Short mmCIF file of C-alpha atoms in Angstrom, two decimals:
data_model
loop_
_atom_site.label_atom_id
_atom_site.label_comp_id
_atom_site.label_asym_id
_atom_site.label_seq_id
_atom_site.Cartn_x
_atom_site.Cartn_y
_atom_site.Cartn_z
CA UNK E 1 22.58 -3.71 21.17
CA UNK E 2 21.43 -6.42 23.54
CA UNK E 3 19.27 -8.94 21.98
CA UNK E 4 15.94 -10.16 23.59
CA UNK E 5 16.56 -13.45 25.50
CA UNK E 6 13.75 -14.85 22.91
CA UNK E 7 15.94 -13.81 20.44
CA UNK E 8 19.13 -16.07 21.97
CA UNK E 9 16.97 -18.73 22.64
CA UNK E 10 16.21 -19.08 19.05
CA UNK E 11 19.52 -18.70 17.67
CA UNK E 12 20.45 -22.04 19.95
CA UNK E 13 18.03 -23.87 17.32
CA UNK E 14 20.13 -22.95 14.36
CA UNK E 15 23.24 -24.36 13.52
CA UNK E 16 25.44 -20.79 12.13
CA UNK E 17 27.07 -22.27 9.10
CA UNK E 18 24.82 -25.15 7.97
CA UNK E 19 22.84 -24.98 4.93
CA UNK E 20 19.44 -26.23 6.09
CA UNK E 21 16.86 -28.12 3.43
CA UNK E 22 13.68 -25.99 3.05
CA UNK E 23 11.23 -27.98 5.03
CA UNK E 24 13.77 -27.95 7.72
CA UNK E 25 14.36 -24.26 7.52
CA UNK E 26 10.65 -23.43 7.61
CA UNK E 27 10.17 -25.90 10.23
CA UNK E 28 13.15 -23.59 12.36
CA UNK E 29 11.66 -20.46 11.37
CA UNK E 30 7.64 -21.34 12.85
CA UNK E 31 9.18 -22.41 15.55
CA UNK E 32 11.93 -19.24 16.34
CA UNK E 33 9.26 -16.98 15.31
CA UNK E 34 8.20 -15.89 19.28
CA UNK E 35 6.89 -12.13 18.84
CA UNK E 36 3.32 -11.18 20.01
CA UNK E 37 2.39 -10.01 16.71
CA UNK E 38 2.73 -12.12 13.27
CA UNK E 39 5.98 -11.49 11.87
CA UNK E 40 6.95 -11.05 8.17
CA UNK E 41 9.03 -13.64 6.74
CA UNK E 42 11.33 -12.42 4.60
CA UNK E 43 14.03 -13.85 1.98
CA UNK E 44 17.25 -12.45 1.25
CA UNK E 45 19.09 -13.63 -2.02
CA UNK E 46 22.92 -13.21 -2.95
CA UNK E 47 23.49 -13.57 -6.34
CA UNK E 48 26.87 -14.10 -8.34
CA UNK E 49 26.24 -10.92 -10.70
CA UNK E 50 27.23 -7.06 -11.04
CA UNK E 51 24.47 -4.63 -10.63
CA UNK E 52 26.70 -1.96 -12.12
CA UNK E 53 25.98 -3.35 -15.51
CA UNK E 54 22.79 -3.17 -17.48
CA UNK E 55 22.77 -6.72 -18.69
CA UNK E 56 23.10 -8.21 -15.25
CA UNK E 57 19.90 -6.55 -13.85
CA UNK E 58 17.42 -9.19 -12.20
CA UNK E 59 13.94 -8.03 -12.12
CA UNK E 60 10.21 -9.22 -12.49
CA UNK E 61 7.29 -9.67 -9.99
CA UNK E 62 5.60 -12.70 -9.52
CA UNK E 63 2.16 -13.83 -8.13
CA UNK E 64 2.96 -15.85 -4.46
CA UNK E 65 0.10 -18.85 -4.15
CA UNK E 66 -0.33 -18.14 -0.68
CA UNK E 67 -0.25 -14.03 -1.50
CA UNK E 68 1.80 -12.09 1.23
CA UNK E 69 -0.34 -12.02 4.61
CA UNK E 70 -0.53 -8.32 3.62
CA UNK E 71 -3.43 -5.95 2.40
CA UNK E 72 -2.11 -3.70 -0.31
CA UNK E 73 -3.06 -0.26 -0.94
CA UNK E 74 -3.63 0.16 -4.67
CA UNK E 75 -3.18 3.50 -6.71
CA UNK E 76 -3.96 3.44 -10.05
CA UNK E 77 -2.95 6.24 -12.67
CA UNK E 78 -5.80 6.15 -15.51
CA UNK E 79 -8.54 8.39 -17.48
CA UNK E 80 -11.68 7.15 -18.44
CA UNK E 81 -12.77 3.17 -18.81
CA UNK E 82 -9.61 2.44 -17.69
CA UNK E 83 -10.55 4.54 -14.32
CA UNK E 84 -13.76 3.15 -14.06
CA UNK E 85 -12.17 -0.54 -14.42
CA UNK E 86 -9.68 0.03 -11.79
CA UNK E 87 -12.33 1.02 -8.99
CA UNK E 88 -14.14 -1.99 -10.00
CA UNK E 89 -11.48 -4.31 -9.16
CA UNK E 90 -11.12 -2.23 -5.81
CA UNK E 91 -8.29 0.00 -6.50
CA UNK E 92 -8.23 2.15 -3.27
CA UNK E 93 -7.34 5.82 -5.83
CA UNK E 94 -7.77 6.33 -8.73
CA UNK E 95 -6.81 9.72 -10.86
CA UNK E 96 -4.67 11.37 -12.66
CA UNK E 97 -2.74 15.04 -12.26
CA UNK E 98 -4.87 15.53 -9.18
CA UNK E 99 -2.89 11.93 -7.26
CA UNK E 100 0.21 13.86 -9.20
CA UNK E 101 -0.73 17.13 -7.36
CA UNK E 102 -1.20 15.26 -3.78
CA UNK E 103 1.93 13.07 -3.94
CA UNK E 104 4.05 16.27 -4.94
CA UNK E 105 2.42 19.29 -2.88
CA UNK E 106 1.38 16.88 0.48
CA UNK E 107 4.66 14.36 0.53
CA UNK E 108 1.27 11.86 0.39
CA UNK E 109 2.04 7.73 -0.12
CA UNK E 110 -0.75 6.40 1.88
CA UNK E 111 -0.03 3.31 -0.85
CA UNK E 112 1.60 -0.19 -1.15
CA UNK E 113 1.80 -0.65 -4.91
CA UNK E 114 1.37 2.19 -8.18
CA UNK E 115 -0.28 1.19 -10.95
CA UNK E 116 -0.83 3.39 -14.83
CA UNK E 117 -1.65 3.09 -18.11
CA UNK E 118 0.95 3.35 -20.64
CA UNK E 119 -0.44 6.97 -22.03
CA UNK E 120 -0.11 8.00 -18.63
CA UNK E 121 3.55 7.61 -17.88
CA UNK E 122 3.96 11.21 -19.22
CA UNK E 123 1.87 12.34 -16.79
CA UNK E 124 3.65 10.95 -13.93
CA UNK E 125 7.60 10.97 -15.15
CA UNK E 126 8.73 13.91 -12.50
CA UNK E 127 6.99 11.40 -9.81
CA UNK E 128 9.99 9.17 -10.59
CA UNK E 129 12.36 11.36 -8.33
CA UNK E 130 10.11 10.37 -5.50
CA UNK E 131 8.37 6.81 -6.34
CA UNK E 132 11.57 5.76 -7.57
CA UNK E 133 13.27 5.38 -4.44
CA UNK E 134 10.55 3.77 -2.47
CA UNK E 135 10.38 1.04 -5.51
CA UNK E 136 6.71 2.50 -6.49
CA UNK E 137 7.22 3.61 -9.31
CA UNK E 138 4.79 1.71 -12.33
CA UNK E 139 7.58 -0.73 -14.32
CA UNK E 140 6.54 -2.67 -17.68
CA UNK E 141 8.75 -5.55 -16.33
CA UNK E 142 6.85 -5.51 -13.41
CA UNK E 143 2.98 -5.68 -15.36
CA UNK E 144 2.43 -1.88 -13.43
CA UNK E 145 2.25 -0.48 -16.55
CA UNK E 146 -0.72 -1.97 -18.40
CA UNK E 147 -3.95 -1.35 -20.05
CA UNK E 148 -5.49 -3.88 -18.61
CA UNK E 149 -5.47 -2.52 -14.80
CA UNK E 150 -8.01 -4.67 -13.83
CA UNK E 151 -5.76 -6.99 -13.91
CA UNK E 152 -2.89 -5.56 -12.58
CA UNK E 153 -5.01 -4.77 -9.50
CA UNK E 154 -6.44 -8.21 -8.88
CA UNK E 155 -3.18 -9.65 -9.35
CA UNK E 156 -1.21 -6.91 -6.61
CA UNK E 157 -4.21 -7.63 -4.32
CA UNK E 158 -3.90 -11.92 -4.42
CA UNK E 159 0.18 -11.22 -2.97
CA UNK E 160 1.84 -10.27 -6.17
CA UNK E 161 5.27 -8.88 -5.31
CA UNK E 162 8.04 -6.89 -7.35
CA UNK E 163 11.64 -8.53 -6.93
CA UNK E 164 15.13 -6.65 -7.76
CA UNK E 165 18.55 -6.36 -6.96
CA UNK E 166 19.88 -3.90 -4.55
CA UNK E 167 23.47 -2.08 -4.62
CA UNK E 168 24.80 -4.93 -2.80
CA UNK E 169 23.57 -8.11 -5.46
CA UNK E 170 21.36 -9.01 -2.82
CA UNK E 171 17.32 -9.47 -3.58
CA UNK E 172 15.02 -8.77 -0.71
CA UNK E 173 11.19 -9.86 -0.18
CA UNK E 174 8.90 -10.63 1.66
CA UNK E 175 7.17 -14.21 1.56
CA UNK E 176 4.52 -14.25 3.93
CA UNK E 177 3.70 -14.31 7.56
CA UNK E 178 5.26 -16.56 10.42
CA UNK E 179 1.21 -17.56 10.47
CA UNK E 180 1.11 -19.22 7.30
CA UNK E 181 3.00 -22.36 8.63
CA UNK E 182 5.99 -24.19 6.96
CA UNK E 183 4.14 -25.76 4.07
CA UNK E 184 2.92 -22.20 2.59
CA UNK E 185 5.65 -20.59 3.37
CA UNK E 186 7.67 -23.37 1.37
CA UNK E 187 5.46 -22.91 -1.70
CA UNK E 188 5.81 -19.55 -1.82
CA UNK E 189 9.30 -19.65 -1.49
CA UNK E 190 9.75 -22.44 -4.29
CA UNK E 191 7.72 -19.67 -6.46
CA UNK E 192 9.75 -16.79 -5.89
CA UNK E 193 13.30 -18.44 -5.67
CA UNK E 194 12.39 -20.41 -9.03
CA UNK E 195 11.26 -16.92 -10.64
CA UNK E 196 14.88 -15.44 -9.51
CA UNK E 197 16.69 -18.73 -10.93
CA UNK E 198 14.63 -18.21 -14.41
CA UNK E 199 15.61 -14.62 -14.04
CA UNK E 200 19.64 -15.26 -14.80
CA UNK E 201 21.04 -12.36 -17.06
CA UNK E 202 22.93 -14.46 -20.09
CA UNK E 203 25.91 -12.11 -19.05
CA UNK E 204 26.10 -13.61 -15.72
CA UNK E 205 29.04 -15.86 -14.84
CA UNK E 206 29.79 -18.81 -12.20
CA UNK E 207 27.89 -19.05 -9.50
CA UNK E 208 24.74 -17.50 -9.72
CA UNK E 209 23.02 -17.86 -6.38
CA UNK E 210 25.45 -17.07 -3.55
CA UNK E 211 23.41 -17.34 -0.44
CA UNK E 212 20.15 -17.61 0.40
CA UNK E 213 18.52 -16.57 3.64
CA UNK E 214 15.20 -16.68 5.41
CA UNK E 215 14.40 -15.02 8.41
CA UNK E 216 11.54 -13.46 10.40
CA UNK E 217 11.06 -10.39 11.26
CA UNK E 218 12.11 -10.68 15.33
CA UNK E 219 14.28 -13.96 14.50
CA UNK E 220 17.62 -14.92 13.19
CA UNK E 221 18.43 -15.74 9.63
CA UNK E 222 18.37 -19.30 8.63
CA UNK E 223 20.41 -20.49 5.64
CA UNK E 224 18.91 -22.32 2.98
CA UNK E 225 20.31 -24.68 0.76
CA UNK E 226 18.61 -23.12 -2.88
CA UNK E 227 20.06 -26.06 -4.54
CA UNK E 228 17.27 -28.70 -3.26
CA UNK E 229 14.17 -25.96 -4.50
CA UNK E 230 11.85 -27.95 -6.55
#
């Protein structure tokens, strides 16, 4: 595939094998982000564990203080108050079998993030085929299950985002926009890579973070060094 001659002249700002400091690797990312539109930023973390085993899973969500650049399309999965709650705090839909009825019959996920109440998991278990794979659906460990949906949805609208390992070890997510400027996009990093390093299974052994790279979303990666976060 040729690559854009934007795209080569921003690889000639990155050193390939240095491990950058993150001011300086935000710095190199505003500046080789050159697309018309505001590209993502996302982060890409290696870590030293086994996804094949139970006890090295890494998972959570966390709350980014500059949020994500992105409005989210809430669907919550509730009866009564709990219903009425949700569209309060601006849940986009809000049901029950009938959202179970669309998703399944009309192949439907005009929606960024699923939300439900604990008595409603029953409800939507044979969704799990379908939301699983798209990492939608509603997770304890992730606060998507919860009575207090409220909550949940102010907190998915401010830029809170689910991280977990892949197949590969590697955790993928995105931070923000090219927009936001080096300074948020540092903060938000700090966040989420300080969420990941809390994160460590007991079970895992040596090294835990491998690599860690930020790129954006017409640009090249960028390594950073994770050991000077803080």
């Amino acid at each position: 595939m040729t690559k854009s001659k934007k795209y080569v002249d921003s690889v000639k700002l990155i050193e390939k094998n240095k491990l950058y400091d993150p001011d300086e690797a935000f710095g190199l990312l505003c500046q080789t982000s050159k697309a018309k539109f505001d590209e993502t930023v996302e982060l890409h973390v290696r870590l030293g564990v086994d996804s094949r085993h139970a006890d090295q899973q890494v998972r959570g969500a966390i709350v980014l203080p500059h949020g994500t650049g992105k409005s989210v399309r809430v669907l919550v999965f509730a009866k009564g108050d709990r219903a009425n709650e949700a569209k309060e705090a601006g849940a986009e839909y809000v049901g029950d079998t009938d959202l179970v009825e669309k998703i399944t019959k009309e192949n439907w996920f005009d929606f960024d993030v699923v939300i439900a109440t604990p008595d409603m998991m029953g409800t939507i278990g044979r969704l799990g085929r379908v939301l699983g794979p798209k990492g939608l659906m509603p997770n304890p460990k992730a606060g998507t299950v919860t009575m207090d949906v409220a909550k949940a949805v102010n907190e998915a609208k401010a830029g809170k985002i689910e991280y977990r390992l892949d197949k590969t070890n590697i955790i993928h997510c995105p931070i923000g926009k090219a927009s936001f400027g080096a300074e948020k996009l540092r903060e938000n990093f700090d966040t989420i890579l300080g969420a990941i390093i809390k994160a460590k299974p007991a079970a895992a052994k040596g090294q835990y973070i491998k690599s860690c790279v930020v790129a954006s979303t017409m640009g090249p990666g960028i390594k950073v060094n994770s050991a000077k976060v803080g």
